[in-house]
Structures are given as C-alpha cells and as structure tokens.
C-alpha cells in the first residue's frame, strides 16, 4: 500500500478552498460536537500526544494540562488557522504539515493519539490507521470521533448513493465503515460509543497491543 498522490492532493485542495469558511460552515454542527470533544478529551492522559488532522484547531481549547502535543495537518490553510487559535489561547503546540498516511515519526513515538472527524476524508484510511498503529507506543491508545455509514439499510444505501457528490464538493466521505476499518488494522478496538444521530456518530477507542 502506498499513498495515492492525486487523491491526497485533491483532498488537500478541497480543504484549502474551504479553510476560510470552515469555522462558519461548522457553527451549528459544532454546538453538538462540543460535548463530544469534551468527553473524548476527558479520557486522554498523554503525556506525549499526537493530534492528526488538527484542522483549524477546534480541539485546542480541550487539551488537558500537562500534555505535550504534536499536531499534524494536511492542508496549509487549515493549519495556519489552528496556529492562530493556539497562539490566541496561549497553548504551545508543535504544529506541522503532514499526512497521516505517511507520518514522519519513528515507531512508538507517542503515548496516545487523537483524531476528530479526519478519517472520513483521508483518501486511504487503512494506510492512515496503519501509521497510527506504528507511531503510538505499544499499549498506547488512539481516540477517534467519527461519523460513519448508518447501519440502517435504507439510510446506509442513501449515504452510498450521495457519497460521490459529497466527496467531490467537500472531500468528506459520508459512508465510511471506520469501526470495521480500525478492526482491520493492527489496533484493537476497546470501546465504541454511539453518540447520537442513529449511531452515525461514534467515539472509538483503540489500543496498540503491548
Ligand atoms: C473535517 S476536518 C476536521 C478538523 C478537526 N479535526 C476538527 O475536529 O474540527 C478534516 C481535516 O482533516 C484533514 N485531513 C484530511 N486528510 C488528511 C491526511 N491524509 N492527513 C492529515 N490530515 C488530513 C483536512 O485537511 C481537514 O483539516
């Protein structure tokens, strides 16, 4: 498996276009996400933490005290907004451009990894999950907040039908089977919590075997 440069640069271009509008587009959804982010971050211990797909930095206000965060992001326009947000909040973070499908870190670098609403956009999610499994320490946990394909057959089929158009316009896949994808990786799924919207939104906690 190797990174598909065309698909990855298309994803990046879509987010680059959306970056100036992203926070405004997400205002309503963010009202719902806020309590989910808080819940996820209440589980995180670090201390050496990687956030992948930091976006415009919406998780930065929730980082626990005493953690050392490295954050990567595919899209320059999103990353510059995250940097601004971190500066405004006075939070020191090592933020860099990067692709979760091909991380620059040595094996077992981080105690824990967090990602929120990223694997719906990563062109090759299995490649990305493989990288998370590689750079987290043995026994370390990966926390994910994701929307996934509905298990309701009608809603699921509708998501499949709409997905190509949604990907073309936003870069987001609405029919990813992310819990199953984590299961297919070398990470072990420890916890899956249904957060609402008929089981479409999930908190997933996975662990690298010791
Ligand atoms: C829907 S946004 C979510 C941003 C942020 N995590 C949040 O919760 O608001 C998805 C983000 O994932 C980034 N992304 C997509 N593919 C990526 C990849 N291969 N590596 C790193 N980041 C990626 C996009 O550039 C975008 O900023």
Short mmCIF file of N, CA, C and O in Angstrom, two decimals, residues 99-173:
data_model
loop_
_atom_site.label_atom_id
_atom_site.label_comp_id
_atom_site.label_asym_id
_atom_site.label_seq_id
_atom_site.Cartn_x
_atom_site.Cartn_y
_atom_site.Cartn_z
N UNK A 99 0.95 14.22 6.58
CA UNK A 99 -0.09 13.36 6.03
C UNK A 99 -0.16 12.11 6.91
O UNK A 99 0.85 11.41 7.08
N UNK A 100 -1.35 11.84 7.46
CA UNK A 100 -1.48 10.68 8.35
C UNK A 100 -1.18 9.37 7.62
O UNK A 100 -0.87 8.36 8.26
N UNK A 101 -1.24 9.39 6.30
CA UNK A 101 -0.94 8.18 5.54
C UNK A 101 0.57 7.90 5.48
O UNK A 101 0.99 6.83 5.03
N UNK A 102 1.36 8.89 5.86
CA UNK A 102 2.81 8.74 5.75
C UNK A 102 3.47 9.64 6.79
O UNK A 102 3.98 10.70 6.46
N UNK A 103 3.43 9.21 8.05
CA UNK A 103 3.90 10.07 9.14
C UNK A 103 5.42 10.05 9.22
O UNK A 103 6.06 9.02 8.98
N UNK A 104 5.98 11.19 9.62
CA UNK A 104 7.44 11.32 9.65
C UNK A 104 8.05 10.83 10.97
O UNK A 104 9.25 10.92 11.17
N UNK A 105 7.24 10.32 11.90
CA UNK A 105 7.74 9.99 13.24
C UNK A 105 8.21 8.53 13.32
O UNK A 105 7.63 7.65 12.68
N UNK A 106 9.23 8.30 14.16
CA UNK A 106 9.68 6.91 14.35
C UNK A 106 8.60 6.07 15.04
O UNK A 106 7.69 6.60 15.68
N UNK A 107 8.72 4.76 14.93
CA UNK A 107 7.79 3.83 15.58
C UNK A 107 7.69 4.12 17.08
O UNK A 107 8.71 4.42 17.72
N UNK A 108 6.49 4.01 17.62
CA UNK A 108 6.30 4.09 19.06
C UNK A 108 6.66 5.44 19.67
O UNK A 108 7.17 5.50 20.79
N UNK A 109 6.40 6.54 18.95
CA UNK A 109 6.79 7.87 19.46
C UNK A 109 5.83 8.41 20.51
O UNK A 109 6.24 9.10 21.43
N UNK A 110 4.52 8.10 20.38
CA UNK A 110 3.52 8.81 21.19
C UNK A 110 2.82 7.86 22.17
O UNK A 110 2.53 6.71 21.85
N UNK A 111 2.49 8.44 23.35
CA UNK A 111 1.71 7.66 24.34
C UNK A 111 0.29 7.47 23.84
O UNK A 111 -0.30 6.40 24.02
N UNK A 112 -0.28 8.55 23.27
CA UNK A 112 -1.67 8.49 22.80
C UNK A 112 -1.82 9.34 21.54
O UNK A 112 -1.03 10.26 21.31
N UNK A 113 -2.88 9.02 20.78
CA UNK A 113 -3.17 9.78 19.55
C UNK A 113 -4.66 10.12 19.54
O UNK A 113 -5.49 9.31 19.96
N UNK A 114 -4.95 11.33 19.08
CA UNK A 114 -6.35 11.76 18.96
C UNK A 114 -6.61 12.22 17.53
O UNK A 114 -5.74 12.85 16.91
N UNK A 115 -7.78 11.90 17.03
CA UNK A 115 -8.23 12.50 15.76
C UNK A 115 -9.74 12.69 15.85
O UNK A 115 -10.44 11.84 16.41
N UNK A 116 -10.24 13.81 15.31
CA UNK A 116 -11.68 14.04 15.29
C UNK A 116 -12.12 14.42 13.87
O UNK A 116 -11.60 15.38 13.30
N UNK A 117 -13.00 13.64 13.32
CA UNK A 117 -13.61 13.88 12.00
C UNK A 117 -12.56 14.00 10.89
O UNK A 117 -12.66 14.87 10.02
N UNK A 118 -11.57 13.16 10.94
CA UNK A 118 -10.48 13.19 9.94
C UNK A 118 -10.57 11.97 9.01
O UNK A 118 -10.43 12.10 7.79
N UNK A 119 -10.85 10.80 9.57
CA UNK A 119 -10.79 9.59 8.75
C UNK A 119 -11.93 9.49 7.73
O UNK A 119 -11.87 8.65 6.83
N UNK A 120 -12.89 10.40 7.80
CA UNK A 120 -13.91 10.50 6.73
C UNK A 120 -13.28 11.11 5.48
O UNK A 120 -13.80 10.95 4.38
N UNK A 121 -12.15 11.80 5.63
CA UNK A 121 -11.53 12.50 4.48
C UNK A 121 -10.23 11.87 4.01
O UNK A 121 -9.78 12.17 2.91
N UNK A 122 -9.60 11.06 4.84
CA UNK A 122 -8.29 10.50 4.46
C UNK A 122 -8.49 9.58 3.26
O UNK A 122 -9.29 8.64 3.33
N UNK A 123 -7.78 9.81 2.16
CA UNK A 123 -8.01 9.01 0.96
C UNK A 123 -7.90 7.51 1.20
O UNK A 123 -8.74 6.74 0.74
N UNK A 124 -6.85 7.08 1.92
CA UNK A 124 -6.71 5.64 2.20
C UNK A 124 -6.72 5.44 3.71
O UNK A 124 -5.67 5.50 4.38
N UNK A 125 -7.92 5.21 4.30
CA UNK A 125 -8.00 5.13 5.75
C UNK A 125 -7.18 3.99 6.35
O UNK A 125 -6.62 4.13 7.45
N UNK A 126 -7.05 2.88 5.62
CA UNK A 126 -6.29 1.75 6.18
C UNK A 126 -4.80 2.09 6.30
O UNK A 126 -4.14 1.71 7.26
N UNK A 127 -4.34 2.84 5.30
CA UNK A 127 -2.94 3.28 5.35
C UNK A 127 -2.74 4.21 6.56
O UNK A 127 -1.77 4.07 7.32
N UNK A 128 -3.68 5.14 6.75
CA UNK A 128 -3.60 6.08 7.88
C UNK A 128 -3.68 5.36 9.21
O UNK A 128 -2.90 5.65 10.13
N UNK A 129 -4.58 4.39 9.33
CA UNK A 129 -4.70 3.65 10.60
C UNK A 129 -3.43 2.85 10.87
O UNK A 129 -3.00 2.71 12.02
N UNK A 130 -2.83 2.33 9.81
CA UNK A 130 -1.57 1.59 9.96
C UNK A 130 -0.48 2.50 10.52
O UNK A 130 0.33 2.09 11.36
N UNK A 131 -0.47 3.75 10.06
CA UNK A 131 0.52 4.70 10.56
C UNK A 131 0.27 5.04 12.03
O UNK A 131 1.21 5.15 12.81
N UNK A 132 -1.02 5.18 12.41
CA UNK A 132 -1.32 5.44 13.83
C UNK A 132 -0.82 4.28 14.68
O UNK A 132 -0.21 4.48 15.74
N UNK A 133 -1.09 3.07 14.19
CA UNK A 133 -0.66 1.87 14.95
C UNK A 133 0.87 1.81 15.05
O UNK A 133 1.41 1.30 16.03
N UNK A 134 1.54 2.35 14.07
CA UNK A 134 3.01 2.31 14.08
C UNK A 134 3.59 3.34 15.05
O UNK A 134 4.51 3.04 15.80
N UNK A 135 3.03 4.58 15.04
CA UNK A 135 3.69 5.65 15.81
C UNK A 135 3.22 5.75 17.26
O UNK A 135 3.82 6.46 18.05
N UNK A 136 2.13 5.04 17.61
CA UNK A 136 1.73 5.00 19.03
C UNK A 136 2.58 3.94 19.72
O UNK A 136 3.01 2.95 19.10
N UNK A 137 2.86 4.17 21.02
CA UNK A 137 3.70 3.21 21.74
C UNK A 137 2.94 1.90 21.95
O UNK A 137 1.70 1.92 22.02
N UNK A 138 3.63 0.77 22.08
CA UNK A 138 2.93 -0.46 22.42
C UNK A 138 2.10 -0.25 23.69
O UNK A 138 2.59 0.33 24.65
N UNK A 139 0.84 -0.65 23.65
CA UNK A 139 -0.06 -0.44 24.80
C UNK A 139 -0.75 0.92 24.78
O UNK A 139 -1.64 1.17 25.58
N UNK A 140 -0.33 1.81 23.86
CA UNK A 140 -0.90 3.17 23.80
C UNK A 140 -2.27 3.19 23.12
O UNK A 140 -2.60 2.30 22.34
N UNK A 141 -3.04 4.25 23.43
CA UNK A 141 -4.41 4.32 22.91
C UNK A 141 -4.57 5.37 21.81
O UNK A 141 -3.86 6.37 21.77
N UNK A 142 -5.55 5.09 20.94
CA UNK A 142 -5.94 6.02 19.87
C UNK A 142 -7.41 6.36 20.09
O UNK A 142 -8.24 5.46 20.24
N UNK A 143 -7.71 7.66 20.15
CA UNK A 143 -9.09 8.13 20.37
C UNK A 143 -9.60 8.77 19.09
O UNK A 143 -8.92 9.63 18.52
N UNK A 144 -10.79 8.37 18.68
CA UNK A 144 -11.34 8.87 17.42
C UNK A 144 -12.79 9.30 17.61
O UNK A 144 -13.56 8.60 18.27
N UNK A 145 -13.12 10.44 17.01
CA UNK A 145 -14.51 10.88 16.94
C UNK A 145 -14.84 10.88 15.45
O UNK A 145 -14.14 11.54 14.68
N UNK A 146 -15.84 10.11 15.06
CA UNK A 146 -16.09 9.97 13.62
C UNK A 146 -17.58 9.84 13.33
O UNK A 146 -18.34 9.36 14.16
N UNK A 147 -17.95 10.26 12.12
CA UNK A 147 -19.27 9.86 11.62
C UNK A 147 -19.04 8.71 10.64
O UNK A 147 -18.04 8.70 9.91
N UNK A 148 -19.96 7.75 10.67
CA UNK A 148 -19.76 6.53 9.88
C UNK A 148 -21.04 6.21 9.10
O UNK A 148 -22.09 6.82 9.32
N UNK A 149 -20.92 5.22 8.23
CA UNK A 149 -22.09 4.78 7.46
C UNK A 149 -23.16 4.25 8.41
O UNK A 149 -22.86 3.49 9.33
N UNK A 150 -24.41 4.62 8.15
CA UNK A 150 -25.50 4.16 9.00
C UNK A 150 -25.69 2.66 8.87
O UNK A 150 -25.53 2.09 7.79
N UNK A 151 -26.06 2.02 9.99
CA UNK A 151 -26.36 0.58 9.94
C UNK A 151 -27.78 0.34 9.47
O UNK A 151 -28.16 -0.79 9.15
N UNK A 152 -28.58 1.40 9.43
CA UNK A 152 -29.92 1.27 8.87
C UNK A 152 -29.79 1.07 7.36
O UNK A 152 -29.15 1.88 6.68
N UNK A 153 -30.37 -0.04 6.80
CA UNK A 153 -30.12 -0.36 5.40
C UNK A 153 -30.54 0.76 4.42
O UNK A 153 -29.83 1.02 3.44
N UNK A 154 -31.65 1.43 4.73
CA UNK A 154 -32.11 2.48 3.80
C UNK A 154 -31.20 3.70 3.90
O UNK A 154 -30.71 4.23 2.90
N UNK A 155 -30.94 4.13 5.14
CA UNK A 155 -30.06 5.29 5.33
C UNK A 155 -28.66 4.99 4.78
O UNK A 155 -28.03 5.84 4.13
N UNK A 156 -28.17 3.76 5.00
CA UNK A 156 -26.84 3.38 4.51
C UNK A 156 -26.78 3.43 2.99
O UNK A 156 -25.82 3.95 2.40
N UNK A 157 -27.83 2.93 2.33
CA UNK A 157 -27.86 2.93 0.86
C UNK A 157 -27.93 4.36 0.33
O UNK A 157 -27.28 4.69 -0.68
N UNK A 158 -28.67 5.21 1.05
CA UNK A 158 -28.76 6.61 0.64
C UNK A 158 -27.38 7.29 0.76
O UNK A 158 -26.95 8.04 -0.13
N UNK A 159 -26.69 6.97 1.85
CA UNK A 159 -25.34 7.54 2.04
C UNK A 159 -24.41 7.08 0.91
O UNK A 159 -23.61 7.87 0.41
N UNK A 160 -24.53 5.80 0.53
CA UNK A 160 -23.69 5.28 -0.57
C UNK A 160 -23.98 6.05 -1.86
O UNK A 160 -23.07 6.40 -2.61
N UNK A 161 -25.30 6.31 -2.10
CA UNK A 161 -25.68 6.97 -3.36
C UNK A 161 -25.19 8.42 -3.39
O UNK A 161 -24.75 8.92 -4.42
N UNK A 162 -25.27 9.09 -2.22
CA UNK A 162 -24.89 10.51 -2.19
C UNK A 162 -23.39 10.73 -2.08
O UNK A 162 -22.88 11.81 -2.37
N UNK A 163 -22.66 9.67 -1.64
CA UNK A 163 -21.26 9.86 -1.29
C UNK A 163 -20.39 10.48 -2.42
O UNK A 163 -19.66 11.43 -2.16
N UNK A 164 -20.50 10.00 -3.66
CA UNK A 164 -19.60 10.56 -4.68
C UNK A 164 -19.75 12.08 -4.83
O UNK A 164 -18.76 12.80 -4.94
N UNK A 165 -20.99 12.57 -4.76
CA UNK A 165 -21.21 14.01 -4.93
C UNK A 165 -20.67 14.77 -3.71
O UNK A 165 -20.06 15.85 -3.86
N UNK A 166 -20.85 14.20 -2.52
CA UNK A 166 -20.38 14.88 -1.30
C UNK A 166 -18.84 14.92 -1.32
O UNK A 166 -18.23 15.95 -1.00
N UNK A 167 -18.22 13.82 -1.72
CA UNK A 167 -16.74 13.80 -1.78
C UNK A 167 -16.24 14.86 -2.77
O UNK A 167 -15.31 15.60 -2.48
N UNK A 168 -16.89 14.91 -3.94
CA UNK A 168 -16.45 15.87 -4.96
C UNK A 168 -16.50 17.30 -4.45
O UNK A 168 -15.61 18.09 -4.70
N UNK A 169 -17.54 17.63 -3.70
CA UNK A 169 -17.68 19.03 -3.28
C UNK A 169 -16.93 19.35 -1.99
O UNK A 169 -16.42 20.46 -1.83
N UNK A 170 -16.85 18.38 -1.07
CA UNK A 170 -16.27 18.71 0.25
C UNK A 170 -15.04 17.89 0.63
O UNK A 170 -14.35 18.24 1.59
N UNK A 171 -14.81 16.77 -0.03
CA UNK A 171 -13.69 15.89 0.37
C UNK A 171 -14.08 14.92 1.45
O UNK A 171 -13.27 14.08 1.86
N UNK A 172 -15.33 15.02 1.94
CA UNK A 172 -15.77 14.17 3.06
C UNK A 172 -16.53 12.95 2.54
O UNK A 172 -17.43 13.09 1.71
N UNK A 173 -16.18 11.77 3.03
CA UNK A 173 -16.94 10.55 2.74
C UNK A 173 -17.98 10.36 3.84
O UNK A 173 -17.62 10.34 5.01
#
